Amino acid sequence: KLFAPETEQQLQDLLCWAAKSGHKVRPVGTGLSPNGLALQKSGMLSMAQLDSIVDVDKQRGTITVQAGARVSQILDELKKHGLTLENFSSITEQQIGGWTQVSAHGTGARIPPVDEMITRMTVVSPEKGLMKLTKDGPDADLFRWVRVGLGALGVVSE
């Protein structure tokens, strides 16, 4: 079964239902990885409907996006503002949530992996609900763990 929530509330409801009913639900991206990590008979979670560009802050050089946004969408939006990502791979159809959750890399030996570009994130967990985390906030340690959590510590929504 493939779940495709259209709102953050639907995502929260889905994860609560899955936890209470004992269903495993795993995030699945655009299918670029050749392994079966995301395959789960009881449910796979597509974030494709949660793909909005939320905000571009040209002064700070930041962009806020939902986890289902593709890298290509993000690059197109940043270009309109004279900005780009510090690092990105040659495959730009990856969804940003999964791309960062696996600590993907781009090209260049001196360029950090993409997860280091993240300064804040929203994560949905069945136990903790909606968590807004920042690298300098009160939950900075949790932020560092979740930043490359492979979806095991919650589902990134933004």
mmCIF file of C-alpha atoms in Angstrom:
data_model
loop_
_atom_site.group_PDB
_atom_site.id
_atom_site.type_symbol
_atom_site.label_atom_id
_atom_site.label_comp_id
_atom_site.label_asym_id
_atom_site.label_seq_id
_atom_site.Cartn_x
_atom_site.Cartn_y
_atom_site.Cartn_z
ATOM 1 C CA LYS A 1 0.000 0.000 0.000
ATOM 2 C CA LEU A 2 1.262 3.468 -0.895
ATOM 3 C CA PHE A 3 0.286 6.422 1.314
ATOM 4 C CA ALA A 4 0.576 9.941 -0.129
ATOM 5 C CA PRO A 5 -0.490 12.605 2.385
ATOM 6 C CA GLU A 6 -1.290 16.048 1.010
ATOM 7 C CA THR A 7 -0.921 17.965 4.274
ATOM 8 C CA GLU A 8 1.326 17.845 7.299
ATOM 9 C CA GLN A 9 -1.743 16.992 9.405
ATOM 10 C CA GLN A 10 -2.484 13.982 7.177
ATOM 11 C CA LEU A 11 1.128 12.885 7.630
ATOM 12 C CA GLN A 12 0.808 13.164 11.425
ATOM 13 C CA ASP A 13 -2.480 11.245 11.381
ATOM 14 C CA LEU A 14 -0.973 8.503 9.210
ATOM 15 C CA LEU A 15 2.042 8.020 11.472
ATOM 16 C CA CYS A 16 -0.133 7.946 14.608
ATOM 17 C CA TRP A 17 -2.453 5.375 13.004
ATOM 18 C CA ALA A 18 0.502 3.248 11.895
ATOM 19 C CA ALA A 19 2.071 3.303 15.365
ATOM 20 C CA LYS A 20 -1.199 2.453 17.141
ATOM 21 C CA SER A 21 -2.157 -0.311 14.724
ATOM 22 C CA GLY A 22 1.323 -1.834 14.480
ATOM 23 C CA HIS A 23 1.731 -1.093 10.769
ATOM 24 C CA LYS A 24 5.212 -0.349 9.517
ATOM 25 C CA VAL A 25 5.337 2.581 7.122
ATOM 26 C CA ARG A 26 8.550 3.527 5.387
ATOM 27 C CA PRO A 27 9.265 6.674 3.390
ATOM 28 C CA VAL A 28 9.966 6.002 -0.267
ATOM 29 C CA GLY A 29 11.349 8.666 -2.553
ATOM 30 C CA THR A 30 11.549 8.776 -6.304
ATOM 31 C CA GLY A 31 12.944 5.254 -6.544
ATOM 32 C CA LEU A 32 16.513 6.161 -7.459
ATOM 33 C CA SER A 33 18.217 3.914 -4.921
ATOM 34 C CA PRO A 34 18.746 0.351 -6.133
ATOM 35 C CA ASN A 35 18.258 -1.194 -2.689
ATOM 36 C CA GLY A 36 15.032 -2.325 -1.064
ATOM 37 C CA LEU A 37 15.350 -0.204 2.084
ATOM 38 C CA ALA A 38 12.047 1.627 1.541
ATOM 39 C CA LEU A 39 10.064 -1.423 0.451
ATOM 40 C CA GLN A 40 7.513 -2.374 3.084
ATOM 41 C CA LYS A 41 4.490 -4.607 2.470
ATOM 42 C CA SER A 42 2.334 -2.922 5.112
ATOM 43 C CA GLY A 43 2.936 0.547 3.722
ATOM 44 C CA MET A 44 5.209 2.927 1.911
ATOM 45 C CA LEU A 45 5.022 6.678 2.342
ATOM 46 C CA SER A 46 5.341 8.995 -0.634
ATOM 47 C CA MET A 47 6.071 12.622 0.164
ATOM 48 C CA ALA A 48 5.513 13.684 -3.468
ATOM 49 C CA GLN A 49 2.378 15.699 -2.605
ATOM 50 C CA LEU A 50 4.240 17.659 0.067
ATOM 51 C CA ASP A 51 6.511 19.419 -2.394
ATOM 52 C CA SER A 52 5.938 23.149 -1.910
ATOM 53 C CA ILE A 53 8.544 25.861 -1.876
ATOM 54 C CA VAL A 54 7.609 27.590 1.389
ATOM 55 C CA ASP A 55 9.986 30.567 1.469
ATOM 56 C CA VAL A 56 13.161 32.022 -0.007
ATOM 57 C CA ASP A 57 15.093 34.427 2.210
ATOM 58 C CA LYS A 58 17.546 36.115 -0.123
ATOM 59 C CA GLN A 59 19.131 38.122 2.723
ATOM 60 C CA ARG A 60 20.040 34.982 4.668
ATOM 61 C CA GLY A 61 20.593 32.871 1.562
ATOM 62 C CA THR A 62 18.126 30.227 2.733
ATOM 63 C CA ILE A 63 15.191 28.348 1.299
ATOM 64 C CA THR A 64 12.446 26.498 3.161
ATOM 65 C CA VAL A 65 10.788 23.621 1.334
ATOM 66 C CA GLN A 66 8.578 20.665 2.051
ATOM 67 C CA ALA A 67 10.351 17.309 2.069
ATOM 68 C CA GLY A 68 8.826 16.118 -1.206
ATOM 69 C CA ALA A 69 10.272 19.006 -3.215
ATOM 70 C CA ARG A 70 12.694 17.780 -5.849
ATOM 71 C CA VAL A 71 16.208 19.199 -6.020
ATOM 72 C CA SER A 72 15.420 20.443 -9.550
ATOM 73 C CA GLN A 73 12.444 22.467 -8.218
ATOM 74 C CA ILE A 74 14.632 23.981 -5.545
ATOM 75 C CA LEU A 75 17.372 24.913 -8.001
ATOM 76 C CA ASP A 76 14.815 26.515 -10.346
ATOM 77 C CA GLU A 77 13.357 28.595 -7.511
ATOM 78 C CA LEU A 78 16.758 29.645 -6.172
ATOM 79 C CA LYS A 79 17.857 30.701 -9.663
ATOM 80 C CA LYS A 80 15.015 33.260 -9.740
ATOM 81 C CA HIS A 81 16.651 34.900 -6.713
ATOM 82 C CA GLY A 82 20.255 34.679 -7.923
ATOM 83 C CA LEU A 83 21.012 31.826 -5.517
ATOM 84 C CA THR A 84 21.909 28.143 -5.765
ATOM 85 C CA LEU A 85 22.720 25.217 -3.494
ATOM 86 C CA GLU A 86 26.263 24.917 -2.186
ATOM 87 C CA ASN A 87 26.310 21.286 -3.235
ATOM 88 C CA PHE A 88 24.090 19.063 -5.338
ATOM 89 C CA SER A 89 24.405 15.837 -7.249
ATOM 90 C CA SER A 90 23.991 15.233 -10.958
ATOM 91 C CA ILE A 91 20.623 13.540 -10.344
ATOM 92 C CA THR A 92 18.310 16.422 -9.469
ATOM 93 C CA GLU A 93 15.014 14.510 -9.435
ATOM 94 C CA GLN A 94 15.677 13.347 -5.887
ATOM 95 C CA GLN A 95 13.298 14.576 -3.200
ATOM 96 C CA ILE A 96 15.046 16.832 -0.724
ATOM 97 C CA GLY A 97 13.823 14.969 2.366
ATOM 98 C CA GLY A 98 15.357 11.676 1.288
ATOM 99 C CA TRP A 99 18.374 13.329 -0.279
ATOM 100 C CA THR A 100 19.315 14.894 3.033
ATOM 101 C CA GLN A 101 18.259 11.925 5.201
ATOM 102 C CA VAL A 102 20.888 9.733 3.545
ATOM 103 C CA SER A 103 23.593 12.425 3.735
ATOM 104 C CA ALA A 104 23.951 12.421 -0.020
ATOM 105 C CA HIS A 105 26.992 13.975 -1.551
ATOM 106 C CA GLY A 106 27.570 15.993 -4.654
ATOM 107 C CA THR A 107 30.821 16.563 -6.403
ATOM 108 C CA GLY A 108 33.990 18.031 -4.997
ATOM 109 C CA ALA A 109 36.332 16.760 -2.323
ATOM 110 C CA ARG A 110 36.149 19.977 -0.300
ATOM 111 C CA ILE A 111 32.377 20.390 -0.389
ATOM 112 C CA PRO A 112 30.465 19.052 2.647
ATOM 113 C CA PRO A 113 27.598 16.561 2.263
ATOM 114 C CA VAL A 114 24.160 18.050 1.710
ATOM 115 C CA ASP A 115 22.892 17.501 5.247
ATOM 116 C CA GLU A 116 25.311 20.173 6.449
ATOM 117 C CA MET A 117 23.288 22.768 4.511
ATOM 118 C CA ILE A 118 20.292 22.179 6.792
ATOM 119 C CA THR A 119 19.792 24.804 9.500
ATOM 120 C CA ARG A 120 16.291 23.806 10.643
ATOM 121 C CA MET A 121 13.800 21.071 9.974
ATOM 122 C CA THR A 122 10.332 19.883 10.855
ATOM 123 C CA VAL A 123 10.028 16.190 11.661
ATOM 124 C CA VAL A 124 6.937 14.132 12.447
ATOM 125 C CA SER A 125 7.298 11.274 14.907
ATOM 126 C CA PRO A 126 4.537 8.960 16.177
ATOM 127 C CA GLU A 127 5.775 9.421 19.739
ATOM 128 C CA LYS A 128 6.725 13.100 19.804
ATOM 129 C CA GLY A 129 4.387 14.461 17.122
ATOM 130 C CA LEU A 130 5.526 17.525 15.215
ATOM 131 C CA MET A 131 9.061 18.612 16.122
ATOM 132 C CA LYS A 132 10.624 21.838 14.925
ATOM 133 C CA LEU A 133 14.375 21.473 15.271
ATOM 134 C CA THR A 134 17.257 23.867 14.659
ATOM 135 C CA LYS A 135 21.000 23.438 14.733
ATOM 136 C CA ASP A 136 21.344 26.043 17.507
ATOM 137 C CA GLY A 137 18.083 25.401 19.364
ATOM 138 C CA PRO A 138 17.339 23.653 22.655
ATOM 139 C CA ASP A 139 17.174 20.293 20.853
ATOM 140 C CA ALA A 140 20.400 20.791 18.887
ATOM 141 C CA ASP A 141 21.643 17.289 19.762
ATOM 142 C CA LEU A 142 18.431 15.731 18.457
ATOM 143 C CA PHE A 143 18.689 17.942 15.350
ATOM 144 C CA ARG A 144 22.138 16.498 14.589
ATOM 145 C CA TRP A 145 20.822 12.929 14.950
ATOM 146 C CA VAL A 146 17.666 13.516 12.908
ATOM 147 C CA ARG A 147 19.474 15.430 10.165
ATOM 148 C CA VAL A 148 20.770 12.110 8.797
ATOM 149 C CA GLY A 149 18.220 9.821 10.433
ATOM 150 C CA LEU A 150 17.387 7.609 7.423
ATOM 151 C CA GLY A 151 13.755 8.112 8.468
ATOM 152 C CA ALA A 152 14.287 5.995 11.594
ATOM 153 C CA LEU A 153 13.757 8.889 14.019
ATOM 154 C CA GLY A 154 10.736 10.368 12.285
ATOM 155 C CA VAL A 155 9.662 11.580 8.872
ATOM 156 C CA VAL A 156 11.021 14.912 7.672
ATOM 157 C CA SER A 157 8.181 17.113 6.461
ATOM 158 C CA GLU A 158 10.021 20.427 5.968
#
